[in-house]
Coordinates of C-alpha atoms and ligand atoms in Angstrom, one line a residue:
M137 CA 4.1 -23.4 31.9
E138 CA 3.1 -27.0 32.4
K139 CA 5.8 -29.5 31.4
L140 CA 5.2 -30.9 27.9
I141 CA 5.5 -34.7 27.9
M142 CA 6.3 -35.4 24.3
T143 CA 7.5 -38.9 24.8
P144 CA 6.0 -41.9 23.0
G145 CA 4.0 -42.8 26.2
P146 CA 3.0 -41.9 28.8
T147 CA 1.2 -39.0 27.0
Y148 CA -0.6 -35.9 28.2
I149 CA -3.8 -36.6 30.1
K150 CA -6.7 -34.2 29.5
E151 CA -8.4 -32.5 32.4
N152 CA -11.7 -34.4 31.9
V153 CA -9.8 -37.7 32.4
R154 CA -8.0 -36.4 35.5
M155 CA -11.3 -35.3 36.9
A156 CA -12.9 -38.6 36.2
M157 CA -10.2 -40.3 38.2
S158 CA -10.9 -38.2 41.2
K159 CA -14.6 -39.2 41.3
A160 CA -16.0 -40.8 44.5
I161 CA -15.7 -44.6 44.3
T162 CA -18.0 -47.5 45.1
N163 CA -17.3 -51.1 45.9
P164 CA -16.6 -52.6 42.5
D165 CA -17.2 -56.1 43.7
L166 CA -20.6 -55.5 45.3
D167 CA -22.1 -52.6 43.4
L168 CA -23.9 -54.2 40.4
E169 CA -23.9 -50.8 38.6
F170 CA -20.1 -51.2 38.4
Y171 CA -20.5 -54.4 36.4
E172 CA -22.5 -52.5 33.8
F173 CA -19.9 -49.8 33.8
Y174 CA -17.1 -52.3 33.2
K175 CA -19.1 -54.0 30.5
N176 CA -19.7 -50.7 28.8
I177 CA -15.9 -50.1 28.7
C178 CA -15.5 -53.5 27.0
E179 CA -18.1 -52.4 24.4
K180 CA -16.2 -49.2 23.7
L181 CA -13.0 -51.2 23.2
K182 CA -14.9 -53.5 20.7
K183 CA -15.8 -50.4 18.7
I184 CA -12.2 -49.1 18.7
L185 CA -10.8 -52.5 17.8
H186 CA -13.5 -53.3 15.2
T187 CA -14.2 -56.7 16.8
K188 CA -16.9 -58.9 18.2
N189 CA -14.3 -60.8 20.3
T190 CA -14.2 -60.7 24.1
T191 CA -12.5 -57.6 25.4
L192 CA -11.0 -57.1 28.9
V193 CA -9.1 -54.5 30.9
L194 CA -6.4 -55.8 33.2
D195 CA -5.0 -54.0 36.2
G196 CA -1.4 -53.6 35.1
E197 CA 0.5 -51.6 32.5
G198 CA 0.7 -52.8 28.9
I199 CA 3.4 -55.4 29.6
L200 CA 0.8 -57.3 31.7
G201 CA -1.2 -57.9 28.5
L202 CA 1.8 -59.4 26.8
D203 CA 2.6 -61.5 29.8
A204 CA -1.0 -62.7 30.2
A205 CA -1.3 -63.6 26.5
C206 CA 1.9 -65.7 26.7
A207 CA 1.1 -67.2 30.1
S208 CA -2.5 -68.2 29.0
L209 CA -1.8 -69.5 25.6
I210 CA 1.6 -71.2 25.8
E211 CA 2.3 -74.6 27.5
T212 CA 5.7 -76.4 27.9
G213 CA 7.1 -77.3 24.5
D214 CA 4.6 -75.4 22.4
K215 CA 6.1 -74.1 19.2
V216 CA 6.0 -70.3 19.1
L217 CA 7.0 -68.2 16.1
C218 CA 8.4 -64.8 17.1
I219 CA 8.3 -62.5 14.1
E220 CA 10.5 -59.5 15.0
N221 CA 12.2 -56.4 13.6
G222 CA 12.8 -54.5 16.9
I223 CA 13.2 -54.4 20.6
F224 CA 9.6 -55.2 21.6
G225 CA 9.2 -57.8 18.9
Y226 CA 12.3 -59.6 20.0
G227 CA 11.4 -59.3 23.6
F228 CA 8.0 -61.0 22.9
G229 CA 10.0 -64.2 22.4
D230 CA 11.5 -64.0 25.9
F231 CA 7.9 -63.8 27.4
A232 CA 7.0 -67.0 25.4
K233 CA 10.1 -68.7 26.8
I234 CA 9.2 -67.9 30.4
Y235 CA 6.1 -70.1 29.9
G236 CA 8.0 -73.0 28.3
G237 CA 7.5 -72.0 24.6
D238 CA 9.9 -73.5 22.0
V239 CA 10.6 -70.2 20.3
H240 CA 11.6 -69.9 16.7
Y241 CA 12.4 -66.5 15.2
I242 CA 12.0 -64.7 11.9
H243 CA 14.4 -61.8 12.2
G244 CA 13.5 -58.8 10.1
D245 CA 15.6 -55.8 9.1
K246 CA 15.8 -53.5 12.2
R247 CA 15.2 -50.4 10.0
K248 CA 12.4 -51.7 7.8
G249 CA 8.9 -52.9 8.3
L250 CA 8.4 -56.7 8.5
N251 CA 8.7 -58.2 5.0
F252 CA 5.6 -60.1 4.0
N253 CA 7.3 -62.1 1.2
E254 CA 10.1 -63.3 3.5
I255 CA 7.5 -64.5 6.1
E256 CA 5.4 -66.2 3.3
E257 CA 8.5 -68.1 2.1
Y258 CA 9.5 -69.1 5.7
L259 CA 6.0 -70.4 6.4
K260 CA 5.9 -72.5 3.2
E261 CA 8.8 -74.5 4.8
K262 CA 7.9 -74.4 8.5
H263 CA 4.4 -73.7 9.8
D264 CA 3.6 -76.1 12.6
F265 CA 3.4 -73.3 15.2
K266 CA 0.7 -73.0 17.8
V267 CA 1.2 -69.2 18.4
A268 CA 2.9 -66.4 16.5
T269 CA 3.8 -63.1 18.2
L270 CA 4.3 -59.8 16.5
V271 CA 4.3 -56.0 17.1
H272 CA 2.2 -53.5 15.3
C273 CA 4.1 -50.3 16.1
E274 CA 7.8 -50.9 17.1
T275 CA 7.9 -47.8 19.4
P276 CA 11.7 -47.8 20.0
S277 CA 12.4 -47.5 16.3
A278 CA 9.2 -45.7 15.2
M279 CA 8.0 -48.3 12.6
T280 CA 4.5 -49.7 12.0
N281 CA 4.4 -53.3 10.7
P282 CA 2.0 -54.6 8.0
I283 CA 0.2 -56.8 10.5
K284 CA -3.0 -57.1 8.4
E285 CA -1.4 -59.1 5.6
I286 CA 0.8 -61.1 8.0
C287 CA -2.0 -62.1 10.4
K288 CA -4.2 -63.2 7.6
L289 CA -1.4 -65.3 6.3
L290 CA -0.6 -66.9 9.7
K291 CA -4.3 -67.8 10.0
K292 CA -4.1 -69.8 6.8
Y293 CA -1.8 -72.1 8.7
N294 CA -4.1 -72.1 11.8
I295 CA -1.6 -70.3 13.9
I296 CA -2.9 -68.2 16.8
T297 CA -1.9 -64.6 16.2
V298 CA -0.9 -62.4 19.1
V299 CA -0.2 -58.7 18.4
D300 CA 1.3 -56.1 20.6
A301 CA -0.5 -52.9 19.4
V302 CA 0.2 -50.9 22.6
S303 CA 1.5 -47.9 20.9
S304 CA -0.8 -47.9 17.8
I305 CA -4.3 -48.4 19.0
G306 CA -6.0 -45.1 19.0
G307 CA -3.5 -43.6 16.5
E308 CA -3.7 -46.1 13.7
E309 CA -6.6 -48.3 12.7
V310 CA -6.7 -51.8 14.0
Y311 CA -9.3 -54.1 12.5
V312 CA -9.1 -57.2 14.7
D313 CA -11.8 -59.3 13.0
D314 CA -10.9 -58.4 9.5
W315 CA -7.2 -58.9 10.1
N316 CA -7.6 -62.2 12.0
I317 CA -5.9 -61.1 15.2
D318 CA -6.7 -63.6 18.0
V319 CA -5.2 -61.6 20.8
V320 CA -4.4 -57.9 20.5
L321 CA -3.0 -55.9 23.4
G322 CA -3.1 -52.2 24.2
G323 CA -2.1 -49.9 27.1
S324 CA -3.8 -47.0 28.7
Q325 CA -0.8 -44.6 28.6
K326 CA -0.1 -44.4 24.8
C327 CA -2.6 -43.1 22.2
I328 CA -5.6 -43.5 24.6
S329 CA -4.0 -40.8 26.8
A330 CA -5.1 -42.2 30.1
A331 CA -2.9 -42.7 33.2
P332 CA -0.4 -45.6 33.0
G333 CA -1.4 -48.7 34.8
L334 CA -4.0 -50.5 32.6
S335 CA -3.7 -52.9 29.7
F336 CA -6.6 -54.1 27.6
L337 CA -7.0 -56.8 25.1
S338 CA -9.4 -58.7 22.8
I339 CA -9.4 -62.5 22.7
S340 CA -11.0 -64.6 19.9
D341 CA -13.2 -67.6 20.7
E342 CA -10.6 -69.8 19.3
A343 CA -7.9 -68.4 21.7
L344 CA -10.4 -68.8 24.6
E345 CA -10.9 -72.4 23.6
V346 CA -7.2 -73.0 23.6
I347 CA -7.0 -71.6 27.1
E348 CA -9.9 -73.7 28.3
N349 CA -8.4 -76.9 26.9
R350 CA -4.9 -76.6 28.3
K351 CA -3.3 -79.7 29.8
E352 CA -1.1 -77.7 32.2
P353 CA -2.6 -75.1 34.5
V354 CA -1.6 -71.5 33.8
R355 CA 1.4 -70.6 35.9
G356 CA 0.0 -67.5 37.4
F357 CA -3.2 -65.9 38.6
Y358 CA -3.1 -62.3 37.3
T359 CA -1.8 -63.5 34.0
N360 CA -4.5 -66.2 33.6
L361 CA -7.1 -64.9 31.1
G362 CA -9.2 -67.9 31.9
I363 CA -10.2 -66.6 35.4
W364 CA -12.4 -63.9 33.7
K365 CA -14.8 -66.5 32.4
G366 CA -18.4 -65.6 33.2
W367 CA -17.4 -62.4 35.2
Y368 CA -20.5 -60.6 34.0
E369 CA -23.1 -63.4 34.2
N370 CA -21.8 -64.4 37.7
K371 CA -21.2 -60.8 38.8
W372 CA -17.8 -61.8 40.0
F373 CA -14.4 -60.2 39.3
P374 CA -11.3 -62.2 39.8
Y375 CA -9.9 -59.3 41.9
T376 CA -11.0 -55.9 43.1
Q377 CA -11.0 -53.6 40.1
P378 CA -8.9 -50.4 40.0
I379 CA -12.0 -48.3 39.9
S380 CA -10.4 -44.8 39.8
A381 CA -8.1 -45.8 37.0
L382 CA -11.1 -47.2 35.1
Y383 CA -13.1 -44.0 35.6
G384 CA -10.3 -42.1 33.8
F385 CA -9.8 -44.8 31.2
D386 CA -13.5 -44.7 30.3
R387 CA -13.5 -41.0 29.9
A388 CA -10.4 -41.2 27.7
L389 CA -12.1 -43.8 25.5
D390 CA -15.0 -41.4 25.1
N391 CA -12.6 -38.6 24.1
L392 CA -11.2 -41.0 21.5
L393 CA -14.5 -42.2 20.2
E394 CA -15.8 -38.6 19.9
D395 CA -12.8 -37.6 17.8
K396 CA -14.0 -38.7 14.3
N397 CA -10.8 -37.5 12.7
V398 CA -8.3 -39.2 15.0
T399 CA -6.3 -41.5 12.7
E400 CA -6.2 -38.8 10.0
R401 CA -4.9 -36.3 12.5
H402 CA -2.1 -38.8 13.5
R403 CA -1.2 -39.3 9.8
V404 CA -1.1 -35.6 8.9
Y405 CA 1.0 -34.5 11.8
A406 CA 3.3 -37.5 11.6
E407 CA 4.0 -36.8 8.0
A408 CA 4.6 -33.1 8.7
C409 CA 7.1 -34.1 11.4
R410 CA 9.0 -36.4 9.1
R411 CA 9.1 -33.9 6.3
A412 CA 10.5 -31.3 8.7
F413 CA 13.2 -33.7 9.9
V414 CA 14.2 -34.7 6.4
E415 CA 14.1 -31.3 4.8
C416 CA 16.2 -29.8 7.7
G417 CA 18.9 -32.4 7.2
L418 CA 18.2 -35.0 9.9
E419 CA 18.0 -38.7 9.2
L420 CA 15.0 -40.8 10.1
F421 CA 15.9 -44.1 11.7
A422 CA 13.3 -46.1 9.8
K423 CA 13.8 -46.6 6.0
D424 CA 10.2 -47.4 5.4
S425 CA 7.0 -48.3 7.3
F426 CA 7.1 -45.0 9.3
S427 CA 4.9 -44.9 12.4
N428 CA 2.2 -42.3 12.7
T429 CA 2.4 -42.2 16.5
V430 CA 6.1 -41.7 17.1
S431 CA 9.1 -40.4 15.1
A432 CA 12.7 -41.4 15.6
I433 CA 15.7 -39.6 14.2
M434 CA 19.4 -40.3 14.4
V435 CA 21.3 -38.1 16.8
P436 CA 23.3 -36.0 14.4
E437 CA 27.1 -36.3 14.1
G438 CA 28.9 -34.3 16.8
V439 CA 25.9 -34.0 19.1
N440 CA 25.4 -35.9 22.4
Y441 CA 21.9 -37.2 23.1
S442 CA 22.1 -36.4 26.8
D443 CA 22.8 -32.8 25.9
V444 CA 19.7 -32.6 23.7
F445 CA 17.6 -34.3 26.4
N446 CA 18.9 -32.0 29.2
K447 CA 18.5 -28.8 27.3
M448 CA 15.0 -29.7 26.1
Q449 CA 14.0 -30.3 29.7
K450 CA 15.9 -27.6 31.5
E451 CA 15.6 -24.7 29.0
H452 CA 12.3 -25.5 27.3
N453 CA 10.4 -27.7 29.9
I454 CA 9.8 -30.4 27.3
L455 CA 10.4 -34.1 27.9
I456 CA 11.5 -36.1 24.8
A457 CA 12.7 -39.7 24.6
G458 CA 15.9 -41.3 23.2
G459 CA 16.8 -44.8 22.2
F460 CA 17.4 -47.8 24.5
D461 CA 19.0 -51.2 24.2
F462 CA 21.0 -51.3 20.9
L463 CA 19.8 -47.8 20.1
K464 CA 21.0 -46.2 23.3
D465 CA 22.3 -42.7 22.7
K466 CA 21.7 -43.1 19.0
L467 CA 18.1 -41.7 18.6
I468 CA 15.9 -38.8 19.4
R469 CA 12.3 -39.8 19.7
I470 CA 9.2 -37.6 19.8
G471 CA 5.8 -39.0 20.4
H472 CA 2.9 -37.6 18.4
M473 CA 0.4 -39.9 19.9
G474 CA -3.1 -39.3 21.4
E475 CA -3.3 -36.0 23.1
N476 CA 0.2 -35.1 22.1
C477 CA -0.7 -35.2 18.4
Y478 CA -1.7 -31.6 17.9
E479 CA -0.2 -28.8 15.9
D480 CA 0.5 -26.4 18.8
K481 CA 2.3 -29.0 20.9
L482 CA 4.4 -30.3 18.1
Y483 CA 5.2 -26.8 16.8
V484 CA 6.5 -25.8 20.2
T485 CA 8.5 -29.0 20.6
L486 CA 10.1 -28.7 17.1
E487 CA 10.9 -25.0 17.7
A488 CA 12.7 -26.0 20.9
L489 CA 14.5 -28.8 19.3
N490 CA 15.5 -26.5 16.5
T491 CA 17.0 -24.1 19.0
V492 CA 18.7 -26.8 21.0
L493 CA 20.3 -28.5 17.9
K494 CA 21.6 -25.1 16.7
E495 CA 23.1 -24.3 20.1
L496 CA 24.8 -27.7 20.1
G497 CA 26.5 -26.8 16.8
F498 CA 24.4 -28.7 14.3
K499 CA 23.6 -26.8 11.2
L500 CA 20.0 -27.4 10.1
N501 CA 19.1 -26.6 6.5
K502 CA 15.9 -25.0 7.5
D503 CA 13.8 -24.4 10.6
L504 CA 12.1 -27.5 11.9
H505 CA 9.0 -25.8 13.2
I506 CA 8.5 -23.7 10.0
V507 CA 8.8 -26.7 7.7
F508 CA 6.5 -28.6 10.0
K509 CA 3.8 -25.9 9.9
N510 CA 4.1 -25.5 6.1
S511 CA 3.8 -29.3 5.6
I512 CA 0.4 -29.7 7.3
K513 CA -2.0 -30.6 4.7
Ligands
LIG683 C1 4.9 -48.9 25.6 C2 4.9 -50.2 25.0 C3 4.7 -51.3 25.8 C4 4.6 -51.3 27.3 O1 5.8 -51.2 27.7 P1 6.4 -50.1 28.8 O2 7.9 -50.0 28.4 O3 6.3 -50.8 30.1 O4 5.6 -48.9 28.7 C5 4.6 -52.6 25.1 N1 4.8 -52.7 23.8 C6 5.0 -51.6 23.0 C7 5.1 -51.7 21.5 C8 5.0 -50.3 23.6 O5 5.2 -49.2 22.9

């Protein structure tokens, strides 16, 4: 049996994506057909993100998108509002600081979605920020933040909105234009179910203008989004494109676009997972704003996370994830994103977790996989 990778990214990669990565390559700088191919990928991303904004794929894992957005938009002393309720949200502020940002924080409850009213009240008092950063799905704690309302609010104060949606795009709807997101970032290895190594983003005209009118040069080359200007018209890429990774990514985008039911599928299986955990006597880490792409439960009393992880891997050939940073050893996380979000894979995973928890002495009220199956609506 092939190892089941049920982590919240990287996710399983379908055979047609693996095959696409093994295709013969061309010279992406000199072959004009490749410019059309890359442009076509950008068009597919516009569809997925519901936007008319410029889209790009960068040759580096999801973090490169975050880094590039901060490097390109922030100059020394710029006021940045970091709205956070988790590890990635908080970390966004550190990226802003690297580029000289004067970072102010709104700290949310770590177990609840960002609170619109609190942010609204804060902004009434203080709103002279150039940029605000926030995270759509906080993967480490399995929560999805209400970015639609928050970004629309930030825009009323003319603040540039930068959203990390690495673990939600492809599993939850993201309406970039309607929600007023200036820069949204995604990664290839989460719900898109392509190989790790690419990040993608959309950039509004307003954000592009800010980049163009900087006083200081961007402190980096790879992270400078300005270097992409005119790439199609001039048939010039800033660096040689990762052609094989892009072949796979393109196929994965097709898989996603062909799946008309994709967000509904994520919602249904995520809800069934949560119901199984709760009915069996486990505790979800989040109190509200549950993610549809990843679930996080507390490691039950008397059980060691590393025992769960090791038994899942050694005895069931399934890789799951735990918590990190302040959540280290406290959580069990299961990804139900992209190609992992199917009944058969989740059933097998929950059946194995059921066995493992019982063997480790935890008494479940019912069987996880049975409740899961019965909860699929
Ligand atoms: C996965 C992920 C990233 C990319 O980070 P890695 O840990 O390098 O994979 C960024 N933001 C969020 C919210 C993510 O889930």
